[in-house]
Coordinates of C-alpha atoms and ligand atoms in Angstrom, one line a residue:
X1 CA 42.7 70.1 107.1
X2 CA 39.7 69.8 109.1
X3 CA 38.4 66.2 109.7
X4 CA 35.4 66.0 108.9
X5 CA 35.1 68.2 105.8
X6 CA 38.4 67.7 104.9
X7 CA 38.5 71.2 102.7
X8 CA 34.9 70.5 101.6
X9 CA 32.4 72.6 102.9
X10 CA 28.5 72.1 102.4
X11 CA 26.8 74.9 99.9
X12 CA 25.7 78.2 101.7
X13 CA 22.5 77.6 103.2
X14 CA 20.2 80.8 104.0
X15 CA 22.1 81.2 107.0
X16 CA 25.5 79.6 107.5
X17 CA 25.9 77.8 110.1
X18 CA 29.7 76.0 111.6
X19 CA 30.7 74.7 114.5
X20 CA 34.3 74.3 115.2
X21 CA 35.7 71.6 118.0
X22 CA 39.3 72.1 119.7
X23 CA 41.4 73.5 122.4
X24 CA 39.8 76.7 122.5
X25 CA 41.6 79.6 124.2
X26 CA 40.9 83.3 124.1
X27 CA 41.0 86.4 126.0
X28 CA 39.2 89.0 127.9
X29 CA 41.9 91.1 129.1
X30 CA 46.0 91.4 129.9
X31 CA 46.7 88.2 132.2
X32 CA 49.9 90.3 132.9
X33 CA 53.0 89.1 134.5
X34 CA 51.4 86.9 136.7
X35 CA 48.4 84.9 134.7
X36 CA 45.8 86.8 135.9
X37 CA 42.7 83.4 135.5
X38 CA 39.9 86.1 134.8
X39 CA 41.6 87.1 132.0
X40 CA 41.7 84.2 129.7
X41 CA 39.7 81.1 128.7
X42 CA 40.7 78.1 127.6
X43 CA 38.6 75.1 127.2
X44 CA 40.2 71.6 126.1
X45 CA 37.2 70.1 124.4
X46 CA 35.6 73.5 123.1
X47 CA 33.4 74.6 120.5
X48 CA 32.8 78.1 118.6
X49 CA 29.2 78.8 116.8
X50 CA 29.5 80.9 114.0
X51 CA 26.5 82.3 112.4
X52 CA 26.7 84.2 109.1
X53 CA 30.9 84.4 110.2
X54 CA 30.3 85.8 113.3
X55 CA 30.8 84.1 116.7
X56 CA 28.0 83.2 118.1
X57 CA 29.1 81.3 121.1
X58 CA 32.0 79.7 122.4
X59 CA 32.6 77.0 125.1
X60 CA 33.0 73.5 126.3
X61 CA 32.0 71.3 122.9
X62 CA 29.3 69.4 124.9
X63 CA 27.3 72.2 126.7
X64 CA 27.7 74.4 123.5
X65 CA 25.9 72.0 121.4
X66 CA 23.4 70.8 123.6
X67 CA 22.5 74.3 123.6
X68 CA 21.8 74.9 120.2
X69 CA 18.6 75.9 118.7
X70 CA 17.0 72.7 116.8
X71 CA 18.3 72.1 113.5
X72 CA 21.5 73.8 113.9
X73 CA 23.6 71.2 115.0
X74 CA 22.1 68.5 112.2
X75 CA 22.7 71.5 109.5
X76 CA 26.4 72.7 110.3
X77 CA 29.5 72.2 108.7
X78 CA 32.1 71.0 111.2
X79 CA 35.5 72.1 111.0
X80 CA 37.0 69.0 113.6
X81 CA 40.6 70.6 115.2
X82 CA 40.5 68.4 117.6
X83 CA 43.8 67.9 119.6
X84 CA 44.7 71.3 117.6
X85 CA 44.6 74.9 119.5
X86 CA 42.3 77.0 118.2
X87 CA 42.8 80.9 119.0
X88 CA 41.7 83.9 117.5
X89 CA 43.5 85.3 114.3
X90 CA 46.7 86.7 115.2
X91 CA 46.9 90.7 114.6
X92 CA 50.1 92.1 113.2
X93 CA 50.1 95.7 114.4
X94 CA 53.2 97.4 112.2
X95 CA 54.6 96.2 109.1
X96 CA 55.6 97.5 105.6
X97 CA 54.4 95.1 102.8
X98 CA 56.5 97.0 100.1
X99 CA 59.8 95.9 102.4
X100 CA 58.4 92.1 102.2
X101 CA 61.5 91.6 99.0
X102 CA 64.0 93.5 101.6
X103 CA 63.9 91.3 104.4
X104 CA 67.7 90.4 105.7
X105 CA 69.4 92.7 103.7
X106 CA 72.3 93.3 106.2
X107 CA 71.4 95.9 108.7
X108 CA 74.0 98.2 110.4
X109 CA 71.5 100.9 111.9
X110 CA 68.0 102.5 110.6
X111 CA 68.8 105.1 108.6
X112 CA 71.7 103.3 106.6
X113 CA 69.6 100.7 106.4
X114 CA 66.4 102.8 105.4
X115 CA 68.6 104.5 102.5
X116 CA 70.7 101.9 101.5
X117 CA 67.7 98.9 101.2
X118 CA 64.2 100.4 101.5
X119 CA 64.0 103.6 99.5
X120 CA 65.3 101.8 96.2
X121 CA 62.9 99.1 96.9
X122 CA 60.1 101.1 97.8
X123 CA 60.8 103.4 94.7
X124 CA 60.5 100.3 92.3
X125 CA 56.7 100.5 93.4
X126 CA 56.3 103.2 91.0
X127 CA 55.8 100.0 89.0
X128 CA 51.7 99.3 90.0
X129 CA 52.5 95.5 88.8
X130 CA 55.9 95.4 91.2
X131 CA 52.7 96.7 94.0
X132 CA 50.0 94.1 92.8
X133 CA 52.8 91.1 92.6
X134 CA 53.9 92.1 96.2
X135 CA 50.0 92.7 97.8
X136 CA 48.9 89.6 97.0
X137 CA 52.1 87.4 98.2
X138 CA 52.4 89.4 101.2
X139 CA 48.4 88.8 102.3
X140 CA 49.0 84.9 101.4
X141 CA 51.8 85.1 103.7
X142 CA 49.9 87.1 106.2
X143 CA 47.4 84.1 106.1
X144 CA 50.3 81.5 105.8
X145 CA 51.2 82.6 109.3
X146 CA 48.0 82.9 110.8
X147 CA 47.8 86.7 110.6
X148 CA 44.3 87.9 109.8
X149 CA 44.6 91.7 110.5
X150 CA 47.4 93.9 110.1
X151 CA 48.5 97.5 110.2
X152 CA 50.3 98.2 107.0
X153 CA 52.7 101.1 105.5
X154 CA 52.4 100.9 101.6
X155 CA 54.6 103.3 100.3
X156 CA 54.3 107.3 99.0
X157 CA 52.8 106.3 95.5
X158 CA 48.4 106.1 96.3
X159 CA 48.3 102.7 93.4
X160 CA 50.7 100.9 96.4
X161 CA 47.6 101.5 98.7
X162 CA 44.9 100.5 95.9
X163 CA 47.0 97.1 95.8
X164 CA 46.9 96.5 99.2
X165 CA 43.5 96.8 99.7
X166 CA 42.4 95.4 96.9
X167 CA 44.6 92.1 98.0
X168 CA 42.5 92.4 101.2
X169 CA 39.2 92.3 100.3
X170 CA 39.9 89.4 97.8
X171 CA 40.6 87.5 100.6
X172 CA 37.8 89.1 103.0
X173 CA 40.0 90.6 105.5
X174 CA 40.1 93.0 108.3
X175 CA 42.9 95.6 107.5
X176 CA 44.4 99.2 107.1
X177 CA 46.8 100.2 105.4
X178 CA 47.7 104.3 104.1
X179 CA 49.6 105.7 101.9
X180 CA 52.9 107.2 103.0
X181 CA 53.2 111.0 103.7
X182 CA 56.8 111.9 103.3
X183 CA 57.8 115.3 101.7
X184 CA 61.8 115.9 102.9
X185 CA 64.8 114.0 103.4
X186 CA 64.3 111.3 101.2
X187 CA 65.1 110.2 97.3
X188 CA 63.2 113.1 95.6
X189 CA 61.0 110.3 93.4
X190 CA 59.5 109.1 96.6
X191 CA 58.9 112.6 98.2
X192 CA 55.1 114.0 97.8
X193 CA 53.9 117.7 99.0
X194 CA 52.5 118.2 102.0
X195 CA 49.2 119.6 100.2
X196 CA 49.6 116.7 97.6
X197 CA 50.0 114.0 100.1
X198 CA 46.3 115.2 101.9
X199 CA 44.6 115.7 98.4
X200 CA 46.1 111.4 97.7
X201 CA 45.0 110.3 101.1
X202 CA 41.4 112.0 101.1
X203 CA 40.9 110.6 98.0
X204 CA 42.0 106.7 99.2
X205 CA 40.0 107.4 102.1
X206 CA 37.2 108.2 100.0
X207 CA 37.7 105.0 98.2
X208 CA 38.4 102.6 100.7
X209 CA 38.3 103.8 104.6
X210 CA 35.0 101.9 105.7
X211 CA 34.7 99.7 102.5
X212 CA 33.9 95.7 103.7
X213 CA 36.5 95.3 106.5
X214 CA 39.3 97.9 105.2
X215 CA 40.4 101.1 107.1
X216 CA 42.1 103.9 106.4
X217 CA 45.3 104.7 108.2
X218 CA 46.9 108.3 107.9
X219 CA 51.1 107.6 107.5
X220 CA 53.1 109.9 107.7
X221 CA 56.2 108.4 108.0
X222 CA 58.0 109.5 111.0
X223 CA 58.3 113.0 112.1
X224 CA 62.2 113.7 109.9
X225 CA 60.7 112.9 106.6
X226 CA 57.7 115.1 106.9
X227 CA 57.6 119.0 107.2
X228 CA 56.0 120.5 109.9
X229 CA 53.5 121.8 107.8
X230 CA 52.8 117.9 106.2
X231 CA 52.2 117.5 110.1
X232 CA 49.8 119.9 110.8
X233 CA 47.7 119.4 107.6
X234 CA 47.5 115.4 108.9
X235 CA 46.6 116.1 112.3
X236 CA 43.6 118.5 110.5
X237 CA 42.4 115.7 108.4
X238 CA 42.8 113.0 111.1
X239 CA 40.3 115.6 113.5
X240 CA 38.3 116.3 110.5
X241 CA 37.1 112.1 110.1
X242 CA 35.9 110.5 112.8
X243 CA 37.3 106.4 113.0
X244 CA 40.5 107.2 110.6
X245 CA 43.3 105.6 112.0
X246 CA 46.9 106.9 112.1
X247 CA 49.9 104.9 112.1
X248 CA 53.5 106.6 112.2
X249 CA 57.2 105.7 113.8
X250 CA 58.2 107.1 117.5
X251 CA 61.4 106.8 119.6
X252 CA 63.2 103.8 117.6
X253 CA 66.6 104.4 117.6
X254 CA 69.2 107.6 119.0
X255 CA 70.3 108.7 115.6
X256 CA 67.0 109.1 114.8
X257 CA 66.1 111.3 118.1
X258 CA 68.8 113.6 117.5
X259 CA 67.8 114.2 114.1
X260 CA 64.4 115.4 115.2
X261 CA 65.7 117.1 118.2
X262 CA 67.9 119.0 115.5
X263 CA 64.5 119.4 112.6
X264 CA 61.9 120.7 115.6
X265 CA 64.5 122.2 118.1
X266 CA 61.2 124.3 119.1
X267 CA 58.9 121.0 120.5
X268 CA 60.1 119.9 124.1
X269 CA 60.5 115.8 122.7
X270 CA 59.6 113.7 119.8
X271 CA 56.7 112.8 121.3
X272 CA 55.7 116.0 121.9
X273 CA 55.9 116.6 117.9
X274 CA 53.6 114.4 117.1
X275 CA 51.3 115.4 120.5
X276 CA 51.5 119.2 119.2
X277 CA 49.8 118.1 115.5
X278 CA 47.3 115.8 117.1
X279 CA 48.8 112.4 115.8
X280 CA 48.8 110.7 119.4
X281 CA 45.2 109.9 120.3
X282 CA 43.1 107.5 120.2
X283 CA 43.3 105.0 117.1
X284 CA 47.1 106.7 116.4
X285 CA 49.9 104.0 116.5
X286 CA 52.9 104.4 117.2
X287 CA 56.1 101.8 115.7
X288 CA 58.8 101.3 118.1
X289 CA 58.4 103.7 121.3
X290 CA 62.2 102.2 122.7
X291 CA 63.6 105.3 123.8
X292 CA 60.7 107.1 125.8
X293 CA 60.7 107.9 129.8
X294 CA 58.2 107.5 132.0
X295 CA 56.3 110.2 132.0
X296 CA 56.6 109.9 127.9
X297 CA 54.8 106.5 128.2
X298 CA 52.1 108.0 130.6
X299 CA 51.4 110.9 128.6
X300 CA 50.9 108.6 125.6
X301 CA 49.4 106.6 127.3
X302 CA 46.2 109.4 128.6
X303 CA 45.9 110.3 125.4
X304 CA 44.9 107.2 123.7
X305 CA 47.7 106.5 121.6
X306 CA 49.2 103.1 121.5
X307 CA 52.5 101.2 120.9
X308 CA 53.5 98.4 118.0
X309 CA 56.3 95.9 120.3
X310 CA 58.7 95.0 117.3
X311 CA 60.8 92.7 118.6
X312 CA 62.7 90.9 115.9
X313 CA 62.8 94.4 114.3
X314 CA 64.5 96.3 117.3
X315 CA 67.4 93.0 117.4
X316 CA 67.9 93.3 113.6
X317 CA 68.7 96.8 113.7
X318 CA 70.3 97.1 117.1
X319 CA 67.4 99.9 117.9
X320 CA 67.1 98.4 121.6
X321 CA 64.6 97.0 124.2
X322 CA 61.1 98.2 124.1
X323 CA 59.9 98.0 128.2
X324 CA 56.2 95.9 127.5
X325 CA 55.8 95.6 131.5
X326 CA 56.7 99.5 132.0
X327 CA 54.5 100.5 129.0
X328 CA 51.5 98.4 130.4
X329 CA 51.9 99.5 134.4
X330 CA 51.6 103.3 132.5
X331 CA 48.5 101.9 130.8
X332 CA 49.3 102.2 127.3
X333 CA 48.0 100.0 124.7
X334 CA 50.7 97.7 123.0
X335 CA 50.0 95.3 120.4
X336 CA 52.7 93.0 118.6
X337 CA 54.5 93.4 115.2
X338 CA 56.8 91.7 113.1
X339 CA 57.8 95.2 111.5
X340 CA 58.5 93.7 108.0
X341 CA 61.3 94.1 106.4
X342 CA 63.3 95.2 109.3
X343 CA 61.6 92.3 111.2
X344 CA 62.7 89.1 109.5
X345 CA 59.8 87.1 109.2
X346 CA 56.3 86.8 109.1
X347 CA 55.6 85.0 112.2
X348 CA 54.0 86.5 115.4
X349 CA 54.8 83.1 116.9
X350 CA 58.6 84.0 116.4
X351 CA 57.8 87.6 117.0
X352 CA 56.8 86.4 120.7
X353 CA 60.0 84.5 121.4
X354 CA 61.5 87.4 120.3
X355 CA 59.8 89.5 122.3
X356 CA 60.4 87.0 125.6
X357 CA 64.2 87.6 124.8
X358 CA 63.9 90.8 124.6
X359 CA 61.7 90.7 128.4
X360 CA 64.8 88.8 129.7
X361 CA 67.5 91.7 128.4
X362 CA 65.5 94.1 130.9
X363 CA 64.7 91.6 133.9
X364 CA 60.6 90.9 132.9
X365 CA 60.5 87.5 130.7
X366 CA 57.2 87.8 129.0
X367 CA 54.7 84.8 130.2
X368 CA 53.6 83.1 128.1
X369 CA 49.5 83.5 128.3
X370 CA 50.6 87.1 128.4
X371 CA 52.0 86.8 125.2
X372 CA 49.4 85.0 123.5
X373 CA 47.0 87.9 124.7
X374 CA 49.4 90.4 122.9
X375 CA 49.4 88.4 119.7
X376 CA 45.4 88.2 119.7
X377 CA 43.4 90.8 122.0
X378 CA 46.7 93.1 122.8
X379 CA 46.8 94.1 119.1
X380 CA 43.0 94.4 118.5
X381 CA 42.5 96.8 121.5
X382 CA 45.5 98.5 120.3
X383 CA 44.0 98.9 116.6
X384 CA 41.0 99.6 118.5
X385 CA 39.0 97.0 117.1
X386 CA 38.6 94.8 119.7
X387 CA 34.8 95.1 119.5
X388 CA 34.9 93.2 116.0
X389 CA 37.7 91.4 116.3
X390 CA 40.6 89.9 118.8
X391 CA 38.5 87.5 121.1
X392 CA 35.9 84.6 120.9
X393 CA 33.0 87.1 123.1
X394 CA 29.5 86.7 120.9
X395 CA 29.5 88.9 118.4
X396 CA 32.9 89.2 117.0
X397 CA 34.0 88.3 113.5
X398 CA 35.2 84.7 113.0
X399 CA 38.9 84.8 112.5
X400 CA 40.5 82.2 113.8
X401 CA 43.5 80.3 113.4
X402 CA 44.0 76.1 114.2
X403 CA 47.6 75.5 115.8
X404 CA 49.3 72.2 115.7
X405 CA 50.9 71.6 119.3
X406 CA 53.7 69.2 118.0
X407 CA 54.3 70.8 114.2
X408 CA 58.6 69.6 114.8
X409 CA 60.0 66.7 116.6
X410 CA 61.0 69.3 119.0
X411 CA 57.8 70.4 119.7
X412 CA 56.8 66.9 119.8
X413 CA 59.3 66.0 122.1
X414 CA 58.9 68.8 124.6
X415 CA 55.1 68.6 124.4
X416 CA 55.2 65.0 125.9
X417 CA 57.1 66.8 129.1
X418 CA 55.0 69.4 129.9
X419 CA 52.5 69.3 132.3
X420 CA 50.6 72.6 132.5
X421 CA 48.6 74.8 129.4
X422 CA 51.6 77.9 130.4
X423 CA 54.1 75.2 129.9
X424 CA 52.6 74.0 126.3
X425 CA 52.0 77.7 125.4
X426 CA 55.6 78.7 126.7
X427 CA 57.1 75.9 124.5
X428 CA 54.6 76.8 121.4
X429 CA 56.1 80.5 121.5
X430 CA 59.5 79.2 121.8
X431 CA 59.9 76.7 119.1
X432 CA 56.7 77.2 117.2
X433 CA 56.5 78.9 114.1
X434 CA 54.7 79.0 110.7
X435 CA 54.7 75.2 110.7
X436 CA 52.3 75.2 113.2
X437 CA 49.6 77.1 111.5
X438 CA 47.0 74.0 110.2
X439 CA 44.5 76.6 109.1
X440 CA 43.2 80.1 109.2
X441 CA 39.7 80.8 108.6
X442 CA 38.2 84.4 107.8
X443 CA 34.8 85.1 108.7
X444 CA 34.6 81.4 109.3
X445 CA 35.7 80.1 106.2
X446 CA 38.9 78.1 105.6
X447 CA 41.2 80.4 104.0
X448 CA 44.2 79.0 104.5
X449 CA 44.8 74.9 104.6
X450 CA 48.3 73.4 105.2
Ligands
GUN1 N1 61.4 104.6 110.5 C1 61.0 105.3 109.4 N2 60.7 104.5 108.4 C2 61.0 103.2 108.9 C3 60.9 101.9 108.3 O1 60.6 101.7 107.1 N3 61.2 100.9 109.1 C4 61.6 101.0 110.4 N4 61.9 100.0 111.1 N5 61.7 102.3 111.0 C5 61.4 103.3 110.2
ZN2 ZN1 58.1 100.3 110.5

């Protein structure tokens, strides 16, 4: 807990005011592979002002706070992480909080795995309790791990959403979640109607899309569990609402390709499914993207679409490598994700030594300040909403998480042998995981403590 307040914090003046002291380090673009120093700032004795939960300014500690208005600095409360890095709140880009109770169930490929595990579990959600129970364990987790935003799949029945989001904004958080669209090829109690699913979703959007921090994401499942006509009636309503976001699976595994090479033997690619009912532009995210060429990634790429990296997810099920450095050069958007429950934990720390494992397999080791981008701005610019949240620029809501260097004796151990911050960070990816989370804090507060 923070030093000085040590959990306390001072009543809400008018305005409220904190000032948070650590290693500070945020970003202002992809350092890429090569640690690009314009990208990224770091600042061993730093300082964030937050006004009201929003950054106000972030720097070295002693020429931020000679800088503050009068007053300011006599009236703040001071959350002390000193000797702890303090980054922005990680942003989970792709999982499935209904598959949270599913985790390790013993894989074999997707769509054994999606029949034998996560249909029955998702269709015990027709229980609203079993949804509340599992909303509000899966946010403290969230926050546990130092995730503050996420992109979430609920499941086909609307009170799953109303759970979610209801979790959420208990806790103040930025997040979207949607309902999912799925009316073939799967149990018939968790199929909807293409005309039903759109009449659900408008009125959740309705309800929640724009409410506090919480967004509306359009989910249709992936392209074999929805008709064409489900398709077509989402890409209408996604045109039809300016800022909805869309989240959906793309290109995860070869069984699955061949299945929708056999269901739309008219459309050129799986990609170009989704492309033909407008589901791949901007604010549309797409799970997975493995098994794409190219030109694929390009063309997804121009149209604004991006990508959710799944590391742990695409080892558990044996989908294969997703190709970060190839899908950046093409200039698509790629955020991180654990991909709960096919991913097997909760922590984007683990996700990114996951995802330098994965980097190895294809002859590109992710860097580390790289990955640290990906975990934080990556998945913000990818959600596109990197103007609120993502980075420590003026302005931005105050997310933030406080990361202990030396959680483990093996962290402590390698810590005192490194001599370089890409060392420390390398080794923080590698061995860290939730451990290392001291605190979160949304919108400034403490909302987390370990
Ligand atoms: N493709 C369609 N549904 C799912 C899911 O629930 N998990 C994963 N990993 N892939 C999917
Ligand atoms: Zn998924």
């Amino acid at each position: 807990p923070c030093r000085r307040c040590r959990g306390r914090e001072r009543p809400m003046s008018i305005v409220s005011n904190r000032l948070v002291r650590g290693q500070l380090l945020h970003f202002l673009a992809d350092p890429g592979m090569g640690d690009d120093p314009a990208a990224w700032q770091f600042f061993d004795d730093g300082g964030l002002w937050i006004r009201d939960g929003r950054i106000q300014a972030a720097g070295p500690w002693a020429a931020l706070t000679a800088a503050l208005p009068p007053g300011v600095g006599e009236s703040a409360t001071v959350h002390d992480y000193r000797g702890h890095l303090v980054l922005p709140g990680f942003v989970d880009c792709h999982l499935h909080y209904p598959q949270a109770g599913v985790i390790a169930s013993y894989g074999r490929q997707l769509l054994d795995w999606l029949n034998d595990y996560v249909f029955p579990a998702e269709a015990r959600f027709a229980d609203a309790s079993e949804a509340e129970r599992s909303a509000a364990f899966v946010v403290d987790r969230l926050l546990a791990h130092g995730t503050t935003t996420a992109s979430v799949f609920a499941t086909v029945h609307p009170h799953s959403v109303d759970a979610f989001f209801a979790a959420a904004e208990a806790r103040g958080l930025r997040m979207l979640c949607g309902k999912v669209l799925m009316d073939r090829n799967c149990p018939p109690d968790l199929r909807d109607t293409a005309a039903g699913g759109m009449a659900d979703s408008l009125r959740l959007i309705e309800r929640w899309h724009g409410r506090g921090r919480l967004r509306y994401s359009l989910t249709p499942r992936f392209a074999p569990t929805s008709s064409p006509e489900q398709l077509r009636l989402c890409g209408e309503l996604l045109a039809s609402q300016p800022g909805l976001h869309l989240q959906t699976h793309l290109a995860e595994n070869p069984c699955e390709l061949d299945w929708v090479r056999q269901l739309f033997p008219t459309r050129g690619s799986y990609l170009d499914v989704y492309q033909h009912y407008g589901l791949a532009g901007p604010r549309s995210l797409h799970a997975h993207c493995i098994h794409l060429d190219a030109a694929e990634r390009r063309s997804l790429a121009a149209g604004g679409a991006a990508a959710a990296f799944c590391p742990g997810s695409n080892l558990f099920l044996g989908s294969g490598f997703f190709n970060l450095d190839a899908s950046r050069e093409a200039g698509l958007r790629v955020g991180l994700a654990t991909d709960i429950g096919a991913g097997t934990g909760f922590s984007l720390l683990r996700a990114l030594a996951q995802a330098y494992e994965v980097g190895q397999a294809l002859g590109a080791p992710l860097p580390a300040l790289r990955g640290f981008y990906l975990a934080t701005l990556g998945g913000a610019q990818a959600l596109y909403l990197d103007d609120c949240i993502g980075s420590f620029q003026p302005g931005r809501e105050a997310d933030f998480i406080a990361l202990d260097w030396a959680a483990t004796p093996e962290l402590a151990w390698r810590m005192e042998r490194t001599t370089t911050l890409a060392e420390r960070l390398f080794a923080l990816m590698m061995l860290g995981d939730e451990r290392c989370v001291v605190a979160t804090h949304v919108m400034g507060e403490a909302a987390f403590v370990r």
